[in-house]
Amino acid sequence: MMNIQNNVVLAPYTTFGIGGPADFFVVVATLDELKEAIAYAKTNALSYFLLGTGANILVGDKGFRGLVIKNETKAYRFDGNILTAQSGATVADLIQLSKERGLSGLEDFAGIVSTVGGALWQNLHFLSSDRSKTAFIADILQSATVLHENGESEEVDASYFQFGYDKSILHASKDVVLSATFKLVLKDVEEIQKTIDENILWRKEKHPLHAEQCSAGSIFKKIEEFGAGRLIEKVGLKGKQIGGAQVSTVHANFIVNTGGATAKDVRDLITLIQAIVKKDLQLDLQPEISFVGEF
Ligand SMILES: Cc1cc2nc3c(=O)[nH]c(=O)nc-3n(C[C@H](O)[C@H](O)[C@H](O)COP(=O)(O)OP(=O)(O)OC[C@H]3O[C@@H](n4cnc5c(N)ncnc54)[C@H](O)[C@@H]3O)c2cc1C
């Protein structure tokens, strides 16, 4: 029996710590509950939003009109070097579980807050362990089970997602990822741990730390070879603040919630950055994060 709550403030469910109430909110821990929640929304003509760890979204101050489904489906299984995990499993947990079995592939994403579903949505990425290229979750994805809008589930292979940089087919469809299967490779546990440690250290040195400052990671997509952070720094906006939202002094492509920031503060800062980068550099910065609900 689902426990649907009314009027639940979403800020605590996002890494930004920002966002108004959802009219309806439910936590799902099994695939049956997840399907039931979606069916409930459809039967009652409610909009619904699938929420992972809320690390790539800005929720509006007026909240969400409809049902927010907080995905905590976390079951997983290993079959040799093949890992299948439900979409609410966190990448951090899967890195740990894989490492214990001497299985490599996910540790490139150590230190990033994400569920499996969110990782596929945005094609999670970070520098490879030798720093020579970008590692994408798409590189290790073998297949996935998706729930289509018509209520049918289907097993699809990785090519179905049409992955690109910061994108997948999930942006354009109403598919929900139920589970994903990753192909890992055997590796020495110490080697895997070394990559984990190096990636966490890299983040400590280069990014505002999630544990210390609330953010949603990078705000803007990079423009070809130009990192958005460099462009924002170039136009003199590093440290710029509107209300409680500030362009991070550590990495200019992060906006941090210095305490009490509203979604409007963040949106206004985003608009300002876009206008000044356009005026000074004739470049169009596009947000990488999603805007959810009413602003
Ligand atoms: C400090 C910090 C650092 C970051 N660094 C990086 C980085 O290095 N690389 C990187 O790629 N990202 C980074 N990010 C962004 C973020 O971690 C990723 O985008 C992550 O994959 C988001 O996952 P999530 O579970 O939080 O998704 P959410 O933010 O909860 O949701 C994002 C989108 O995915 C959709 N979604 C979620 N689950 C499903 C599902 N099962 N089926 C269909 N759609 C679904 C949601 O509906 C929403 O549209 C960073 C974020 C933070 C806060």
Short mmCIF file of N, CA, C and O and ligand atoms in Angstrom, two decimals, residues 15 34 49-57 71 87-88 111-126 166 170 175-178 203 207-210 215-218 254 288 290 292, ligand 1:
data_model
loop_
_atom_site.label_atom_id
_atom_site.label_comp_id
_atom_site.label_asym_id
_atom_site.label_seq_id
_atom_site.Cartn_x
_atom_site.Cartn_y
_atom_site.Cartn_z
N THR A 15 20.12 18.43 -3.86
CA THR A 15 21.45 18.81 -3.37
C THR A 15 21.59 20.33 -3.26
O THR A 15 22.46 20.82 -2.55
N LEU A 34 7.00 1.43 -7.75
CA LEU A 34 7.29 2.47 -8.74
C LEU A 34 6.23 2.46 -9.85
O LEU A 34 5.66 3.51 -10.20
N PHE A 49 6.78 13.37 -11.51
CA PHE A 49 8.21 13.62 -11.71
C PHE A 49 8.98 12.56 -10.94
O PHE A 49 8.73 12.35 -9.75
N LEU A 50 9.90 11.90 -11.63
CA LEU A 50 10.70 10.87 -10.99
C LEU A 50 11.96 11.53 -10.41
O LEU A 50 12.74 12.13 -11.14
N LEU A 51 12.12 11.39 -9.11
CA LEU A 51 13.23 12.06 -8.40
C LEU A 51 14.25 11.02 -7.94
O LEU A 51 13.89 10.05 -7.26
N GLY A 52 15.52 11.26 -8.34
CA GLY A 52 16.60 10.41 -7.85
C GLY A 52 17.18 11.05 -6.60
O GLY A 52 16.48 11.25 -5.61
N THR A 53 18.48 11.42 -6.67
CA THR A 53 19.08 12.12 -5.52
C THR A 53 18.93 13.63 -5.66
O THR A 53 19.45 14.38 -4.84
N GLY A 54 18.25 14.10 -6.68
CA GLY A 54 18.00 15.54 -6.83
C GLY A 54 19.28 16.36 -7.01
O GLY A 54 19.36 17.50 -6.57
N ALA A 55 20.27 15.77 -7.71
CA ALA A 55 21.57 16.43 -7.82
C ALA A 55 21.74 17.22 -9.12
O ALA A 55 22.78 17.83 -9.33
N ASN A 56 20.72 17.19 -9.97
CA ASN A 56 20.88 17.87 -11.26
C ASN A 56 19.66 18.71 -11.60
O ASN A 56 19.35 18.93 -12.76
N ILE A 57 18.96 19.16 -10.55
CA ILE A 57 17.70 19.89 -10.78
C ILE A 57 17.63 21.14 -9.90
O ILE A 57 18.25 21.20 -8.84
N ASN A 71 12.58 7.85 -5.95
CA ASN A 71 12.94 6.49 -6.35
C ASN A 71 14.01 5.90 -5.44
O ASN A 71 15.17 6.28 -5.50
N SER A 87 16.96 1.26 -10.67
CA SER A 87 17.35 2.62 -11.04
C SER A 87 17.47 3.58 -9.87
O SER A 87 18.04 4.66 -10.01
N GLY A 88 16.98 3.19 -8.69
CA GLY A 88 17.15 4.07 -7.52
C GLY A 88 18.41 3.77 -6.73
O GLY A 88 18.71 4.46 -5.75
N GLY A 111 32.49 9.93 -6.01
CA GLY A 111 32.33 11.28 -5.47
C GLY A 111 31.19 12.05 -6.10
O GLY A 111 30.89 13.17 -5.69
N ILE A 112 30.51 11.46 -7.11
CA ILE A 112 29.38 12.16 -7.75
C ILE A 112 28.07 11.61 -7.16
O ILE A 112 27.90 10.40 -7.04
N VAL A 113 27.18 12.54 -6.77
CA VAL A 113 25.89 12.13 -6.21
C VAL A 113 24.96 11.78 -7.36
O VAL A 113 24.70 12.61 -8.23
N SER A 114 24.47 10.54 -7.38
CA SER A 114 23.60 10.14 -8.50
C SER A 114 22.93 8.80 -8.22
O SER A 114 23.53 7.92 -7.61
N THR A 115 21.71 8.66 -8.71
CA THR A 115 21.13 7.33 -8.83
C THR A 115 21.47 6.80 -10.23
O THR A 115 21.92 7.56 -11.10
N VAL A 116 21.20 5.53 -10.42
CA VAL A 116 21.39 4.94 -11.76
C VAL A 116 20.48 5.64 -12.77
O VAL A 116 20.91 5.97 -13.88
N GLY A 117 19.23 5.91 -12.39
CA GLY A 117 18.30 6.57 -13.31
C GLY A 117 18.79 7.94 -13.73
O GLY A 117 18.80 8.28 -14.92
N GLY A 118 19.22 8.75 -12.77
CA GLY A 118 19.74 10.09 -13.07
C GLY A 118 21.00 10.00 -13.92
O GLY A 118 21.23 10.82 -14.81
N ALA A 119 21.82 8.98 -13.66
CA ALA A 119 23.07 8.81 -14.41
C ALA A 119 22.79 8.53 -15.89
O ALA A 119 23.47 9.05 -16.77
N LEU A 120 21.76 7.74 -16.16
CA LEU A 120 21.41 7.44 -17.56
C LEU A 120 20.75 8.65 -18.21
O LEU A 120 20.96 8.94 -19.40
N TRP A 121 19.96 9.37 -17.43
CA TRP A 121 19.24 10.53 -17.97
C TRP A 121 20.23 11.52 -18.57
O TRP A 121 20.02 12.06 -19.66
N GLN A 122 21.33 11.74 -17.85
CA GLN A 122 22.28 12.81 -18.23
C GLN A 122 23.58 12.26 -18.81
O GLN A 122 24.49 13.00 -19.10
N ASN A 123 23.67 10.92 -18.92
CA ASN A 123 24.92 10.28 -19.35
C ASN A 123 26.08 10.74 -18.47
O ASN A 123 27.01 11.43 -18.93
N LEU A 124 26.00 10.34 -17.22
CA LEU A 124 27.00 10.72 -16.20
C LEU A 124 28.42 10.61 -16.76
O LEU A 124 28.75 9.64 -17.43
N HIS A 125 29.23 11.60 -16.44
CA HIS A 125 30.58 11.60 -17.02
C HIS A 125 31.59 12.24 -16.08
O HIS A 125 31.25 13.09 -15.27
N PHE A 126 32.80 11.79 -16.26
CA PHE A 126 33.93 12.40 -15.54
C PHE A 126 35.20 11.97 -16.28
O PHE A 126 35.17 11.10 -17.14
N ASP A 166 25.95 15.08 -21.85
CA ASP A 166 24.85 15.60 -21.03
C ASP A 166 23.48 15.27 -21.61
O ASP A 166 22.51 15.99 -21.34
N LEU A 170 16.13 10.05 -22.88
CA LEU A 170 15.19 10.27 -21.76
C LEU A 170 14.75 11.73 -21.66
O LEU A 170 13.69 12.03 -21.13
N ASP A 175 9.94 7.81 -20.98
CA ASP A 175 10.41 6.52 -20.48
C ASP A 175 10.94 6.66 -19.06
O ASP A 175 11.60 7.66 -18.74
N VAL A 176 10.70 5.65 -18.26
CA VAL A 176 11.30 5.58 -16.93
C VAL A 176 12.24 4.38 -16.92
O VAL A 176 11.86 3.29 -17.36
N VAL A 177 13.46 4.59 -16.47
CA VAL A 177 14.41 3.48 -16.36
C VAL A 177 14.07 2.69 -15.10
O VAL A 177 14.00 3.26 -14.01
N LEU A 178 13.84 1.40 -15.27
CA LEU A 178 13.55 0.55 -14.10
C LEU A 178 14.85 -0.05 -13.57
O LEU A 178 15.06 -0.08 -12.35
N ARG A 203 38.05 16.26 -6.67
CA ARG A 203 36.85 17.06 -6.37
C ARG A 203 37.09 18.02 -5.21
O ARG A 203 36.66 19.16 -5.25
N HIS A 207 36.36 21.56 -6.82
CA HIS A 207 34.93 21.89 -6.76
C HIS A 207 34.54 22.33 -5.35
O HIS A 207 35.16 21.88 -4.38
N PRO A 208 33.47 23.14 -5.25
CA PRO A 208 32.93 23.35 -3.91
C PRO A 208 32.40 22.00 -3.42
O PRO A 208 31.74 21.29 -4.17
N LEU A 209 32.72 21.63 -2.21
CA LEU A 209 32.35 20.29 -1.74
C LEU A 209 30.88 20.19 -1.41
O LEU A 209 30.33 21.04 -0.71
N HIS A 210 30.27 19.14 -1.93
CA HIS A 210 28.84 18.93 -1.71
C HIS A 210 28.49 18.94 -0.23
O HIS A 210 27.48 19.49 0.20
N SER A 215 24.80 22.65 -3.95
CA SER A 215 24.82 23.07 -5.35
C SER A 215 24.16 21.96 -6.18
O SER A 215 23.73 20.96 -5.63
N ALA A 216 24.13 22.16 -7.47
CA ALA A 216 23.65 21.09 -8.36
C ALA A 216 24.76 20.75 -9.36
O ALA A 216 24.50 20.38 -10.50
N GLY A 217 26.01 20.90 -8.92
CA GLY A 217 27.13 20.63 -9.83
C GLY A 217 27.22 21.72 -10.89
O GLY A 217 26.81 22.87 -10.66
N SER A 218 27.71 21.37 -12.06
CA SER A 218 27.86 22.36 -13.13
C SER A 218 26.49 22.87 -13.58
O SER A 218 25.58 22.08 -13.79
N PHE A 254 29.78 26.53 -10.98
CA PHE A 254 28.88 26.07 -9.91
C PHE A 254 28.20 27.30 -9.32
O PHE A 254 28.85 28.33 -9.12
N GLU A 288 22.67 23.21 -17.94
CA GLU A 288 22.78 21.75 -17.97
C GLU A 288 21.76 21.14 -17.00
O GLU A 288 21.30 20.02 -17.20
N SER A 290 18.10 20.74 -14.92
CA SER A 290 16.68 20.83 -15.31
C SER A 290 15.93 21.70 -14.30
O SER A 290 16.23 21.67 -13.10
N VAL A 292 12.44 22.30 -12.51
CA VAL A 292 11.30 21.44 -12.19
C VAL A 292 10.24 22.23 -11.43
O VAL A 292 10.56 22.93 -10.46
C1 LIG B 1 28.61 18.59 -6.34
C2 LIG B 1 28.12 17.96 -7.62
C3 LIG B 1 29.02 17.51 -8.56
C4 LIG B 1 28.59 16.93 -9.76
N1 LIG B 1 29.53 16.48 -10.63
C5 LIG B 1 29.12 15.85 -11.77
C6 LIG B 1 30.08 15.29 -12.68
O1 LIG B 1 31.28 15.31 -12.46
N2 LIG B 1 29.61 14.68 -13.80
C7 LIG B 1 28.27 14.60 -14.08
O2 LIG B 1 27.91 14.03 -15.11
N3 LIG B 1 27.35 15.13 -13.23
C8 LIG B 1 27.74 15.74 -12.08
N4 LIG B 1 26.81 16.28 -11.23
C9 LIG B 1 25.37 16.25 -11.60
C10 LIG B 1 24.58 15.05 -11.04
O3 LIG B 1 25.32 14.41 -10.02
C11 LIG B 1 24.27 14.04 -12.15
O4 LIG B 1 23.56 14.64 -13.22
C12 LIG B 1 23.46 12.85 -11.62
O5 LIG B 1 23.44 11.84 -12.61
C13 LIG B 1 22.03 13.21 -11.23
O6 LIG B 1 21.41 12.02 -10.72
P1 LIG B 1 20.16 12.13 -9.75
O7 LIG B 1 19.80 10.76 -9.31
O8 LIG B 1 20.43 13.09 -8.64
O9 LIG B 1 19.04 12.72 -10.71
P2 LIG B 1 17.94 13.81 -10.36
O10 LIG B 1 18.60 15.16 -10.21
O11 LIG B 1 17.10 13.34 -9.23
O12 LIG B 1 17.09 13.80 -11.70
C14 LIG B 1 17.67 14.31 -12.88
C15 LIG B 1 16.78 13.93 -14.07
O13 LIG B 1 16.80 12.51 -14.25
C16 LIG B 1 15.48 12.02 -14.32
N5 LIG B 1 15.47 10.66 -13.78
C17 LIG B 1 15.89 10.25 -12.55
N6 LIG B 1 15.72 8.93 -12.42
C18 LIG B 1 15.16 8.49 -13.58
C19 LIG B 1 14.73 7.20 -14.05
N7 LIG B 1 14.83 6.11 -13.30
N8 LIG B 1 14.20 7.12 -15.29
C20 LIG B 1 14.06 8.22 -16.07
N9 LIG B 1 14.46 9.47 -15.68
C21 LIG B 1 15.00 9.59 -14.45
C22 LIG B 1 14.69 12.97 -13.42
O14 LIG B 1 13.29 12.88 -13.67
C23 LIG B 1 15.31 14.30 -13.83
O15 LIG B 1 14.74 14.76 -15.03
C24 LIG B 1 27.22 16.83 -10.02
C25 LIG B 1 26.28 17.27 -9.06
C26 LIG B 1 26.73 17.81 -7.87
C27 LIG B 1 25.71 18.26 -6.85
#
